[in-house]
Amino acid sequence: MLAAVSIVTFRWILIPIRAEGISMLPTYESGTLHLVNRLSFASRPPARGDVVAIMLAGPHVLYVKRVVGLPGERIAIVHGQVHVNGHLLVEPYVRNRRPWDVDEVTLSPHEYFVIGDNRGMSAADHDFGRVELSKIAGKVVF
Amino acid sequence: MAGAARVGRAAGVVGLVALTFFAWRLWFTGEEGVIRRRLEALRDEINLGVADGLENAVRAAAIGSFFTDDVLVDLGQGTAAINGRETVMGMAARLQPRTAAFKLEVQDIGVTMRPGNTISDVTLTGTFIRRSITTGEESIDAREFALVMTKADGTWRISRLTAVDTLK
């Protein structure tokens, strides 16, 4: 019974993941273990500031990113600073910034804008951008 | 009461065995299973690494055998599309990582058969693990891919491979 509960919990509800890479520094260091709650967004949609896990082709390899833009919003990055609908977004979790520049995009009704916390790395080496809600596997809770 | 419980347990066991059998049959004998194993074989071929001279050409040909003559490979923005098996083989033959060793892992293979069972749409995640020969440092790059595979002469080959931008 305990084994069955564990299998259900860690396969469909709380997915254990290991962070790889530096894109979420300093919040998550490479090699550290975390849990993704797949039910986090069952009752509410992702919110700005949530750290979410994003599926690629399936649930075994996930991107971990932070939500900075919500559906319908206009997002731009100017000299490394995220702007939402023309207003500067305060991001206390970001320590270092490089002068990234991304032209303004308007998110569709099902899109979120996600980005890693490490803005000190080259933008070319950092995966970020718009993602469909259906690709968000859950919230990183630990 | 005890008899009913025994019958229930027996039914459960029978159900589990039947489920296992059908899963085994789907995995090992269905076309989806064949395609999965084919892609895993390509992964293993790529992970054999780099050889010298003739052996390198043989390995390039082996990798080429997983693609159709007119394969189209589109790795996304900033890269030119690759047309044809010969080009793929040429690129495989030129793989000479002098500064880093790499390993490919393939996960989350999803197969959808088209009517007729000779064409399939496949999605998967490819993870490239590079290890610097000089520093030993490891870097990981995961990408989502969409493939079209076609079956000819009893063999599944990749006819189109496209990198998918998960984040746009």
PDB file of C-alpha atoms in Angstrom:
ATOM      1  CA  MET A   1       0.000   0.000   0.000  1.00  0.00           C
ATOM      2  CA  LEU A   2       2.793   2.368   0.975  1.00  0.00           C
ATOM      3  CA  ALA A   3       4.633   1.502  -2.234  1.00  0.00           C
ATOM      4  CA  ALA A   4       1.520   2.225  -4.308  1.00  0.00           C
ATOM      5  CA  VAL A   5       1.015   5.571  -2.595  1.00  0.00           C
ATOM      6  CA  SER A   6       4.673   6.450  -3.168  1.00  0.00           C
ATOM      7  CA  ILE A   7       4.471   5.511  -6.853  1.00  0.00           C
ATOM      8  CA  VAL A   8       1.333   7.598  -7.396  1.00  0.00           C
ATOM      9  CA  THR A   9       2.723  10.534  -5.409  1.00  0.00           C
ATOM     10  CA  PHE A  10       6.144  10.685  -7.053  1.00  0.00           C
ATOM     11  CA  ARG A  11       4.976   9.859 -10.557  1.00  0.00           C
ATOM     12  CA  TRP A  12       1.844  11.953 -10.945  1.00  0.00           C
ATOM     13  CA  ILE A  13       1.751  14.506  -8.128  1.00  0.00           C
ATOM     14  CA  LEU A  14       5.199  15.442  -6.857  1.00  0.00           C
ATOM     15  CA  ILE A  15       7.886  14.912  -9.494  1.00  0.00           C
ATOM     16  CA  PRO A  16      11.423  14.859  -8.123  1.00  0.00           C
ATOM     17  CA  ILE A  17      13.844  16.728 -10.399  1.00  0.00           C
ATOM     18  CA  ARG A  18      17.533  17.550 -10.375  1.00  0.00           C
ATOM     19  CA  ALA A  19      18.512  21.016 -11.567  1.00  0.00           C
ATOM     20  CA  GLU A  20      21.127  20.979 -14.313  1.00  0.00           C
ATOM     21  CA  GLY A  21      22.871  24.076 -15.572  1.00  0.00           C
ATOM     22  CA  ILE A  22      23.226  27.629 -14.373  1.00  0.00           C
ATOM     23  CA  SER A  23      20.207  29.408 -15.822  1.00  0.00           C
ATOM     24  CA  MET A  24      18.344  29.564 -12.480  1.00  0.00           C
ATOM     25  CA  LEU A  25      21.258  30.800 -10.368  1.00  0.00           C
ATOM     26  CA  PRO A  26      21.322  31.956  -7.643  1.00  0.00           C
ATOM     27  CA  THR A  27      17.878  30.508  -6.777  1.00  0.00           C
ATOM     28  CA  TYR A  28      18.646  26.936  -7.828  1.00  0.00           C
ATOM     29  CA  GLU A  29      22.183  25.641  -8.164  1.00  0.00           C
ATOM     30  CA  SER A  30      23.107  22.943 -10.620  1.00  0.00           C
ATOM     31  CA  GLY A  31      22.897  19.463  -9.132  1.00  0.00           C
ATOM     32  CA  THR A  32      20.352  20.303  -6.428  1.00  0.00           C
ATOM     33  CA  LEU A  33      17.166  18.261  -5.980  1.00  0.00           C
ATOM     34  CA  HIS A  34      13.672  19.757  -6.074  1.00  0.00           C
ATOM     35  CA  LEU A  35      10.016  18.764  -6.308  1.00  0.00           C
ATOM     36  CA  VAL A  36       7.442  19.814  -8.891  1.00  0.00           C
ATOM     37  CA  ASN A  37       3.827  19.893  -7.743  1.00  0.00           C
ATOM     38  CA  ARG A  38       1.732  18.885 -10.744  1.00  0.00           C
ATOM     39  CA  LEU A  39      -1.473  19.915  -8.988  1.00  0.00           C
ATOM     40  CA  SER A  40      -0.386  23.490  -8.230  1.00  0.00           C
ATOM     41  CA  PHE A  41      -2.239  24.904 -11.182  1.00  0.00           C
ATOM     42  CA  ALA A  42      -5.327  22.714 -10.940  1.00  0.00           C
ATOM     43  CA  SER A  43      -7.212  25.394  -9.030  1.00  0.00           C
ATOM     44  CA  ARG A  44      -5.423  28.552 -10.152  1.00  0.00           C
ATOM     45  CA  PRO A  45      -3.321  29.593 -13.132  1.00  0.00           C
ATOM     46  CA  PRO A  46       0.427  30.309 -12.835  1.00  0.00           C
ATOM     47  CA  ALA A  47       1.186  33.666 -11.244  1.00  0.00           C
ATOM     48  CA  ARG A  48       4.014  36.101 -11.844  1.00  0.00           C
ATOM     49  CA  GLY A  49       7.016  35.051  -9.808  1.00  0.00           C
ATOM     50  CA  ASP A  50       6.125  31.340  -9.756  1.00  0.00           C
ATOM     51  CA  VAL A  51       8.998  29.038 -10.626  1.00  0.00           C
ATOM     52  CA  VAL A  52       7.545  26.458 -12.985  1.00  0.00           C
ATOM     53  CA  ALA A  53       8.644  23.270 -14.699  1.00  0.00           C
ATOM     54  CA  ILE A  54       8.098  23.168 -18.444  1.00  0.00           C
ATOM     55  CA  MET A  55       7.809  19.961 -20.422  1.00  0.00           C
ATOM     56  CA  LEU A  56       9.712  19.400 -23.626  1.00  0.00           C
ATOM     57  CA  ALA A  57       8.368  16.304 -25.434  1.00  0.00           C
ATOM     58  CA  GLY A  58       7.237  14.771 -22.141  1.00  0.00           C
ATOM     59  CA  PRO A  59       7.628  14.899 -18.384  1.00  0.00           C
ATOM     60  CA  HIS A  60      11.091  13.350 -18.040  1.00  0.00           C
ATOM     61  CA  VAL A  61      13.118  16.365 -19.159  1.00  0.00           C
ATOM     62  CA  LEU A  62      11.908  19.727 -17.889  1.00  0.00           C
ATOM     63  CA  TYR A  63      12.980  23.338 -18.094  1.00  0.00           C
ATOM     64  CA  VAL A  64      12.825  25.230 -14.798  1.00  0.00           C
ATOM     65  CA  LYS A  65      11.989  28.909 -15.317  1.00  0.00           C
ATOM     66  CA  ARG A  66      10.291  31.808 -13.571  1.00  0.00           C
ATOM     67  CA  VAL A  67       7.026  33.297 -14.846  1.00  0.00           C
ATOM     68  CA  VAL A  68       7.432  37.024 -15.562  1.00  0.00           C
ATOM     69  CA  GLY A  69       4.635  37.588 -18.067  1.00  0.00           C
ATOM     70  CA  LEU A  70       0.967  36.570 -17.981  1.00  0.00           C
ATOM     71  CA  PRO A  71      -1.498  35.985 -20.828  1.00  0.00           C
ATOM     72  CA  GLY A  72      -2.368  39.127 -22.759  1.00  0.00           C
ATOM     73  CA  GLU A  73       0.520  41.186 -21.378  1.00  0.00           C
ATOM     74  CA  ARG A  74       3.162  42.997 -23.402  1.00  0.00           C
ATOM     75  CA  ILE A  75       6.681  41.919 -22.454  1.00  0.00           C
ATOM     76  CA  ALA A  76       9.985  43.487 -23.419  1.00  0.00           C
ATOM     77  CA  ILE A  77      13.530  43.282 -22.088  1.00  0.00           C
ATOM     78  CA  VAL A  78      15.449  46.542 -22.205  1.00  0.00           C
ATOM     79  CA  HIS A  79      19.108  46.562 -21.150  1.00  0.00           C
ATOM     80  CA  GLY A  80      18.487  43.464 -19.059  1.00  0.00           C
ATOM     81  CA  GLN A  81      15.366  44.791 -17.313  1.00  0.00           C
ATOM     82  CA  VAL A  82      12.007  43.106 -17.889  1.00  0.00           C
ATOM     83  CA  HIS A  83       9.163  45.479 -18.724  1.00  0.00           C
ATOM     84  CA  VAL A  84       5.515  44.418 -18.418  1.00  0.00           C
ATOM     85  CA  ASN A  85       3.030  46.563 -20.325  1.00  0.00           C
ATOM     86  CA  GLY A  86       5.673  49.278 -20.432  1.00  0.00           C
ATOM     87  CA  HIS A  87       6.417  49.215 -16.684  1.00  0.00           C
ATOM     88  CA  LEU A  88       9.646  48.005 -15.130  1.00  0.00           C
ATOM     89  CA  LEU A  89       9.283  44.676 -13.302  1.00  0.00           C
ATOM     90  CA  VAL A  90      11.044  44.588  -9.943  1.00  0.00           C
ATOM     91  CA  GLU A  91      12.897  41.281  -9.665  1.00  0.00           C
ATOM     92  CA  PRO A  92      14.660  40.880  -6.312  1.00  0.00           C
ATOM     93  CA  TYR A  93      15.729  37.321  -7.214  1.00  0.00           C
ATOM     94  CA  VAL A  94      18.044  38.562  -9.983  1.00  0.00           C
ATOM     95  CA  ARG A  95      21.594  39.299  -8.844  1.00  0.00           C
ATOM     96  CA  ASN A  96      23.549  39.965 -12.028  1.00  0.00           C
ATOM     97  CA  ARG A  97      22.395  41.368 -15.319  1.00  0.00           C
ATOM     98  CA  ARG A  98      23.790  41.648 -18.772  1.00  0.00           C
ATOM     99  CA  PRO A  99      22.243  44.171 -21.125  1.00  0.00           C
ATOM    100  CA  TRP A 100      19.848  41.807 -22.880  1.00  0.00           C
ATOM    101  CA  ASP A 101      17.413  43.388 -25.298  1.00  0.00           C
ATOM    102  CA  VAL A 102      14.264  41.662 -26.509  1.00  0.00           C
ATOM    103  CA  ASP A 103      11.663  43.415 -28.638  1.00  0.00           C
ATOM    104  CA  GLU A 104       8.208  43.717 -27.135  1.00  0.00           C
ATOM    105  CA  VAL A 105       5.896  40.753 -27.637  1.00  0.00           C
ATOM    106  CA  THR A 106       2.213  40.451 -26.781  1.00  0.00           C
ATOM    107  CA  LEU A 107       1.274  37.171 -25.135  1.00  0.00           C
ATOM    108  CA  SER A 108      -1.720  35.254 -26.437  1.00  0.00           C
ATOM    109  CA  PRO A 109      -4.554  34.200 -24.063  1.00  0.00           C
ATOM    110  CA  HIS A 110      -2.780  30.918 -23.247  1.00  0.00           C
ATOM    111  CA  GLU A 111       0.821  32.085 -23.203  1.00  0.00           C
ATOM    112  CA  TYR A 112       3.213  32.934 -20.374  1.00  0.00           C
ATOM    113  CA  PHE A 113       6.644  34.520 -20.608  1.00  0.00           C
ATOM    114  CA  VAL A 114       9.254  32.573 -18.663  1.00  0.00           C
ATOM    115  CA  ILE A 115      12.906  33.244 -17.999  1.00  0.00           C
ATOM    116  CA  GLY A 116      15.679  31.991 -15.719  1.00  0.00           C
ATOM    117  CA  ASP A 117      16.951  34.042 -12.783  1.00  0.00           C
ATOM    118  CA  ASN A 118      20.535  34.124 -14.040  1.00  0.00           C
ATOM    119  CA  ARG A 119      20.663  37.177 -16.275  1.00  0.00           C
ATOM    120  CA  GLY A 120      24.414  37.404 -15.856  1.00  0.00           C
ATOM    121  CA  MET A 121      24.921  34.857 -18.600  1.00  0.00           C
ATOM    122  CA  SER A 122      24.759  35.478 -22.311  1.00  0.00           C
ATOM    123  CA  ALA A 123      21.217  35.699 -23.669  1.00  0.00           C
ATOM    124  CA  ALA A 124      22.241  33.397 -26.504  1.00  0.00           C
ATOM    125  CA  ASP A 125      23.042  30.652 -23.979  1.00  0.00           C
ATOM    126  CA  HIS A 126      19.821  31.116 -22.024  1.00  0.00           C
ATOM    127  CA  ASP A 127      16.517  29.506 -23.052  1.00  0.00           C
ATOM    128  CA  PHE A 128      13.638  31.862 -22.368  1.00  0.00           C
ATOM    129  CA  GLY A 129      10.498  33.164 -24.022  1.00  0.00           C
ATOM    130  CA  ARG A 130       6.818  32.418 -24.536  1.00  0.00           C
ATOM    131  CA  VAL A 131       5.330  29.093 -23.526  1.00  0.00           C
ATOM    132  CA  GLU A 132       1.854  27.629 -23.809  1.00  0.00           C
ATOM    133  CA  LEU A 133       0.040  26.828 -20.563  1.00  0.00           C
ATOM    134  CA  SER A 134      -0.311  23.195 -21.721  1.00  0.00           C
ATOM    135  CA  LYS A 135       3.490  22.835 -21.544  1.00  0.00           C
ATOM    136  CA  ILE A 136       3.697  23.898 -17.899  1.00  0.00           C
ATOM    137  CA  ALA A 137       3.951  20.703 -15.847  1.00  0.00           C
ATOM    138  CA  GLY A 138       3.651  22.312 -12.425  1.00  0.00           C
ATOM    139  CA  LYS A 139       5.189  24.569  -9.843  1.00  0.00           C
ATOM    140  CA  VAL A 140       8.600  23.976  -8.330  1.00  0.00           C
ATOM    141  CA  VAL A 141       7.783  23.894  -4.638  1.00  0.00           C
ATOM    142  CA  PHE A 142      11.013  22.864  -2.947  1.00  0.00           C
TER     143      PHE A 142
ATOM    144  CA  MET B   1     -16.684 -13.954   2.770  1.00  0.00           C
ATOM    145  CA  ALA B   2     -13.174 -15.356   2.624  1.00  0.00           C
ATOM    146  CA  GLY B   3     -14.063 -17.108  -0.625  1.00  0.00           C
ATOM    147  CA  ALA B   4     -15.192 -13.852  -2.205  1.00  0.00           C
ATOM    148  CA  ALA B   5     -11.956 -12.182  -1.178  1.00  0.00           C
ATOM    149  CA  ARG B   6      -9.963 -15.023  -2.753  1.00  0.00           C
ATOM    150  CA  VAL B   7     -11.964 -14.688  -5.992  1.00  0.00           C
ATOM    151  CA  GLY B   8     -11.356 -10.932  -5.943  1.00  0.00           C
ATOM    152  CA  ARG B   9      -7.613 -11.417  -5.478  1.00  0.00           C
ATOM    153  CA  ALA B  10      -7.519 -14.011  -8.244  1.00  0.00           C
ATOM    154  CA  ALA B  11      -9.392 -11.673 -10.588  1.00  0.00           C
ATOM    155  CA  GLY B  12      -6.929  -8.918  -9.725  1.00  0.00           C
ATOM    156  CA  VAL B  13      -3.970 -11.151 -10.490  1.00  0.00           C
ATOM    157  CA  VAL B  14      -5.525 -12.271 -13.785  1.00  0.00           C
ATOM    158  CA  GLY B  15      -6.212  -8.650 -14.706  1.00  0.00           C
ATOM    159  CA  LEU B  16      -2.634  -7.657 -13.886  1.00  0.00           C
ATOM    160  CA  VAL B  17      -1.227 -10.522 -15.957  1.00  0.00           C
ATOM    161  CA  ALA B  18      -3.482  -9.587 -18.897  1.00  0.00           C
ATOM    162  CA  LEU B  19      -2.457  -5.952 -18.634  1.00  0.00           C
ATOM    163  CA  THR B  20       1.220  -6.896 -18.518  1.00  0.00           C
ATOM    164  CA  PHE B  21       0.778  -9.157 -21.538  1.00  0.00           C
ATOM    165  CA  PHE B  22      -0.900  -6.464 -23.622  1.00  0.00           C
ATOM    166  CA  ALA B  23       1.692  -3.876 -22.587  1.00  0.00           C
ATOM    167  CA  TRP B  24       4.450  -6.344 -23.512  1.00  0.00           C
ATOM    168  CA  ARG B  25       2.802  -7.046 -26.859  1.00  0.00           C
ATOM    169  CA  LEU B  26       2.387  -3.367 -27.646  1.00  0.00           C
ATOM    170  CA  TRP B  27       5.959  -2.583 -26.618  1.00  0.00           C
ATOM    171  CA  PHE B  28       7.729  -5.451 -28.331  1.00  0.00           C
ATOM    172  CA  THR B  29       5.639  -6.275 -31.364  1.00  0.00           C
ATOM    173  CA  GLY B  30       3.640  -3.156 -32.272  1.00  0.00           C
ATOM    174  CA  GLU B  31       4.959  -0.667 -34.817  1.00  0.00           C
ATOM    175  CA  GLU B  32       5.297   1.898 -32.052  1.00  0.00           C
ATOM    176  CA  GLY B  33       7.691  -0.385 -30.228  1.00  0.00           C
ATOM    177  CA  VAL B  34       9.648  -1.005 -33.426  1.00  0.00           C
ATOM    178  CA  ILE B  35       9.995   2.748 -33.970  1.00  0.00           C
ATOM    179  CA  ARG B  36      11.103   3.320 -30.377  1.00  0.00           C
ATOM    180  CA  ARG B  37      13.757   0.644 -30.625  1.00  0.00           C
ATOM    181  CA  ARG B  38      14.879   2.038 -33.995  1.00  0.00           C
ATOM    182  CA  LEU B  39      15.425   5.459 -32.457  1.00  0.00           C
ATOM    183  CA  GLU B  40      17.242   3.927 -29.513  1.00  0.00           C
ATOM    184  CA  ALA B  41      19.473   2.087 -31.969  1.00  0.00           C
ATOM    185  CA  LEU B  42      20.276   5.412 -33.684  1.00  0.00           C
ATOM    186  CA  ARG B  43      21.136   6.882 -30.284  1.00  0.00           C
ATOM    187  CA  ASP B  44      23.456   3.948 -29.572  1.00  0.00           C
ATOM    188  CA  GLU B  45      25.104   4.334 -32.981  1.00  0.00           C
ATOM    189  CA  ILE B  46      25.750   8.029 -32.382  1.00  0.00           C
ATOM    190  CA  ASN B  47      27.092   7.313 -28.894  1.00  0.00           C
ATOM    191  CA  LEU B  48      29.702   4.910 -30.252  1.00  0.00           C
ATOM    192  CA  GLY B  49      31.804   8.019 -30.678  1.00  0.00           C
ATOM    193  CA  VAL B  50      34.392   8.986 -33.210  1.00  0.00           C
ATOM    194  CA  ALA B  51      36.666   6.591 -35.029  1.00  0.00           C
ATOM    195  CA  ASP B  52      39.471   7.067 -37.531  1.00  0.00           C
ATOM    196  CA  GLY B  53      39.684   6.511 -41.259  1.00  0.00           C
ATOM    197  CA  LEU B  54      37.612   3.755 -42.757  1.00  0.00           C
ATOM    198  CA  GLU B  55      35.833   2.922 -39.516  1.00  0.00           C
ATOM    199  CA  ASN B  56      34.642   6.512 -39.332  1.00  0.00           C
ATOM    200  CA  ALA B  57      33.156   6.202 -42.832  1.00  0.00           C
ATOM    201  CA  VAL B  58      31.483   2.919 -41.867  1.00  0.00           C
ATOM    202  CA  ARG B  59      29.935   4.544 -38.790  1.00  0.00           C
ATOM    203  CA  ALA B  60      28.763   7.511 -40.853  1.00  0.00           C
ATOM    204  CA  ALA B  61      27.103   5.096 -43.274  1.00  0.00           C
ATOM    205  CA  ALA B  62      25.501   3.270 -40.355  1.00  0.00           C
ATOM    206  CA  ILE B  63      24.070   6.540 -39.055  1.00  0.00           C
ATOM    207  CA  GLY B  64      22.935   7.438 -42.569  1.00  0.00           C
ATOM    208  CA  SER B  65      20.980   4.195 -42.783  1.00  0.00           C
ATOM    209  CA  PHE B  66      18.506   5.588 -40.251  1.00  0.00           C
ATOM    210  CA  PHE B  67      17.477   8.344 -42.695  1.00  0.00           C
ATOM    211  CA  THR B  68      15.651   8.330 -46.026  1.00  0.00           C
ATOM    212  CA  ASP B  69      17.466   9.426 -49.197  1.00  0.00           C
ATOM    213  CA  ASP B  70      15.544  12.699 -49.245  1.00  0.00           C
ATOM    214  CA  VAL B  71      15.591  13.439 -45.515  1.00  0.00           C
ATOM    215  CA  LEU B  72      15.137  17.047 -44.462  1.00  0.00           C
ATOM    216  CA  VAL B  73      16.731  18.121 -41.185  1.00  0.00           C
ATOM    217  CA  ASP B  74      15.746  21.513 -39.794  1.00  0.00           C
ATOM    218  CA  LEU B  75      17.555  22.397 -36.588  1.00  0.00           C
ATOM    219  CA  GLY B  76      15.915  25.802 -36.277  1.00  0.00           C
ATOM    220  CA  GLN B  77      16.901  29.430 -36.322  1.00  0.00           C
ATOM    221  CA  GLY B  78      20.463  30.220 -37.255  1.00  0.00           C
ATOM    222  CA  THR B  79      21.120  26.925 -38.993  1.00  0.00           C
ATOM    223  CA  ALA B  80      20.643  25.980 -42.608  1.00  0.00           C
ATOM    224  CA  ALA B  81      18.373  23.051 -43.367  1.00  0.00           C
ATOM    225  CA  ILE B  82      20.160  19.807 -44.219  1.00  0.00           C
ATOM    226  CA  ASN B  83      18.909  18.020 -47.295  1.00  0.00           C
ATOM    227  CA  GLY B  84      19.521  14.375 -48.109  1.00  0.00           C
ATOM    228  CA  ARG B  85      21.082  11.342 -46.509  1.00  0.00           C
ATOM    229  CA  GLU B  86      24.434  11.979 -48.197  1.00  0.00           C
ATOM    230  CA  THR B  87      24.715  15.320 -46.427  1.00  0.00           C
ATOM    231  CA  VAL B  88      23.805  13.755 -43.082  1.00  0.00           C
ATOM    232  CA  MET B  89      26.475  11.080 -43.621  1.00  0.00           C
ATOM    233  CA  GLY B  90      29.022  13.739 -44.556  1.00  0.00           C
ATOM    234  CA  MET B  91      28.298  15.611 -41.353  1.00  0.00           C
ATOM    235  CA  ALA B  92      28.499  12.429 -39.281  1.00  0.00           C
ATOM    236  CA  ALA B  93      31.851  11.621 -40.868  1.00  0.00           C
ATOM    237  CA  ARG B  94      33.166  15.078 -40.019  1.00  0.00           C
ATOM    238  CA  LEU B  95      32.240  14.776 -36.336  1.00  0.00           C
ATOM    239  CA  GLN B  96      35.647  15.093 -34.736  1.00  0.00           C
ATOM    240  CA  PRO B  97      35.205  16.385 -31.209  1.00  0.00           C
ATOM    241  CA  ARG B  98      38.811  17.074 -30.259  1.00  0.00           C
ATOM    242  CA  THR B  99      37.901  19.157 -27.238  1.00  0.00           C
ATOM    243  CA  ALA B 100      34.786  17.478 -25.920  1.00  0.00           C
ATOM    244  CA  ALA B 101      33.088  14.108 -25.799  1.00  0.00           C
ATOM    245  CA  PHE B 102      29.369  14.003 -26.091  1.00  0.00           C
ATOM    246  CA  LYS B 103      26.569  11.585 -25.361  1.00  0.00           C
ATOM    247  CA  LEU B 104      23.029  11.634 -26.676  1.00  0.00           C
ATOM    248  CA  GLU B 105      20.045  10.549 -24.627  1.00  0.00           C
ATOM    249  CA  VAL B 106      16.557  10.166 -26.038  1.00  0.00           C
ATOM    250  CA  GLN B 107      13.531  10.490 -23.768  1.00  0.00           C
ATOM    251  CA  ASP B 108       9.775  10.820 -23.911  1.00  0.00           C
ATOM    252  CA  ILE B 109       9.349   9.217 -27.316  1.00  0.00           C
ATOM    253  CA  GLY B 110       5.764   9.643 -28.458  1.00  0.00           C
ATOM    254  CA  VAL B 111       4.591   7.842 -31.591  1.00  0.00           C
ATOM    255  CA  THR B 112       1.408   8.535 -33.566  1.00  0.00           C
ATOM    256  CA  MET B 113       0.727   6.264 -36.509  1.00  0.00           C
ATOM    257  CA  ARG B 114      -0.919   7.679 -39.614  1.00  0.00           C
ATOM    258  CA  PRO B 115      -3.552   5.616 -41.457  1.00  0.00           C
ATOM    259  CA  GLY B 116      -1.892   2.839 -43.417  1.00  0.00           C
ATOM    260  CA  ASN B 117       0.831   2.310 -40.782  1.00  0.00           C
ATOM    261  CA  THR B 118       3.688   3.313 -43.093  1.00  0.00           C
ATOM    262  CA  ILE B 119       4.121   6.878 -41.856  1.00  0.00           C
ATOM    263  CA  SER B 120       4.382   7.969 -38.246  1.00  0.00           C
ATOM    264  CA  ASP B 121       4.743  11.251 -36.419  1.00  0.00           C
ATOM    265  CA  VAL B 122       7.194  11.104 -33.549  1.00  0.00           C
ATOM    266  CA  THR B 123       8.024  13.554 -30.788  1.00  0.00           C
ATOM    267  CA  LEU B 124      10.957  13.161 -28.454  1.00  0.00           C
ATOM    268  CA  THR B 125      13.377  15.006 -26.240  1.00  0.00           C
ATOM    269  CA  GLY B 126      17.038  14.770 -27.191  1.00  0.00           C
ATOM    270  CA  THR B 127      19.548  15.543 -24.459  1.00  0.00           C
ATOM    271  CA  PHE B 128      23.123  16.295 -25.482  1.00  0.00           C
ATOM    272  CA  ILE B 129      25.632  15.856 -22.698  1.00  0.00           C
ATOM    273  CA  ARG B 130      29.017  17.354 -23.514  1.00  0.00           C
ATOM    274  CA  ARG B 131      32.047  16.698 -21.360  1.00  0.00           C
ATOM    275  CA  SER B 132      35.115  18.849 -21.854  1.00  0.00           C
ATOM    276  CA  ILE B 133      38.161  16.656 -22.378  1.00  0.00           C
ATOM    277  CA  THR B 134      40.429  19.271 -20.837  1.00  0.00           C
ATOM    278  CA  THR B 135      38.404  20.323 -17.783  1.00  0.00           C
ATOM    279  CA  GLY B 136      35.973  17.414 -17.376  1.00  0.00           C
ATOM    280  CA  GLU B 137      33.168  19.954 -17.053  1.00  0.00           C
ATOM    281  CA  GLU B 138      29.786  18.710 -18.195  1.00  0.00           C
ATOM    282  CA  SER B 139      27.141  20.742 -19.968  1.00  0.00           C
ATOM    283  CA  ILE B 140      23.652  19.609 -20.889  1.00  0.00           C
ATOM    284  CA  ASP B 141      21.456  20.883 -23.683  1.00  0.00           C
ATOM    285  CA  ALA B 142      17.965  19.434 -24.118  1.00  0.00           C
ATOM    286  CA  ARG B 143      15.858  20.005 -27.229  1.00  0.00           C
ATOM    287  CA  GLU B 144      12.452  18.879 -28.340  1.00  0.00           C
ATOM    288  CA  PHE B 145      12.212  17.305 -31.773  1.00  0.00           C
ATOM    289  CA  ALA B 146       9.394  16.391 -34.156  1.00  0.00           C
ATOM    290  CA  LEU B 147      10.097  13.612 -36.646  1.00  0.00           C
ATOM    291  CA  VAL B 148       8.294  12.075 -39.546  1.00  0.00           C
ATOM    292  CA  MET B 149       9.279   8.452 -40.079  1.00  0.00           C
ATOM    293  CA  THR B 150       8.412   6.348 -43.084  1.00  0.00           C
ATOM    294  CA  LYS B 151       8.470   2.610 -43.492  1.00  0.00           C
ATOM    295  CA  ALA B 152       9.906   1.195 -46.696  1.00  0.00           C
ATOM    296  CA  ASP B 153      11.077  -2.381 -47.322  1.00  0.00           C
ATOM    297  CA  GLY B 154      10.119  -3.197 -43.749  1.00  0.00           C
ATOM    298  CA  THR B 155      12.419  -0.584 -42.229  1.00  0.00           C
ATOM    299  CA  TRP B 156      11.512   2.663 -40.480  1.00  0.00           C
ATOM    300  CA  ARG B 157      13.633   5.655 -41.466  1.00  0.00           C
ATOM    301  CA  ILE B 158      13.566   9.344 -40.556  1.00  0.00           C
ATOM    302  CA  SER B 159      12.303  11.425 -43.470  1.00  0.00           C
ATOM    303  CA  ARG B 160      12.012  14.703 -41.613  1.00  0.00           C
ATOM    304  CA  LEU B 161      13.572  15.920 -38.388  1.00  0.00           C
ATOM    305  CA  THR B 162      12.641  19.327 -36.996  1.00  0.00           C
ATOM    306  CA  ALA B 163      13.835  21.013 -33.818  1.00  0.00           C
ATOM    307  CA  VAL B 164      10.879  22.400 -31.896  1.00  0.00           C
ATOM    308  CA  ASP B 165      11.185  25.660 -29.997  1.00  0.00           C
ATOM    309  CA  THR B 166       9.565  24.843 -26.656  1.00  0.00           C
ATOM    310  CA  LEU B 167      10.127  28.449 -25.634  1.00  0.00           C
ATOM    311  CA  LYS B 168       9.379  30.875 -28.442  1.00  0.00           C
TER     312      LYS B 168
END
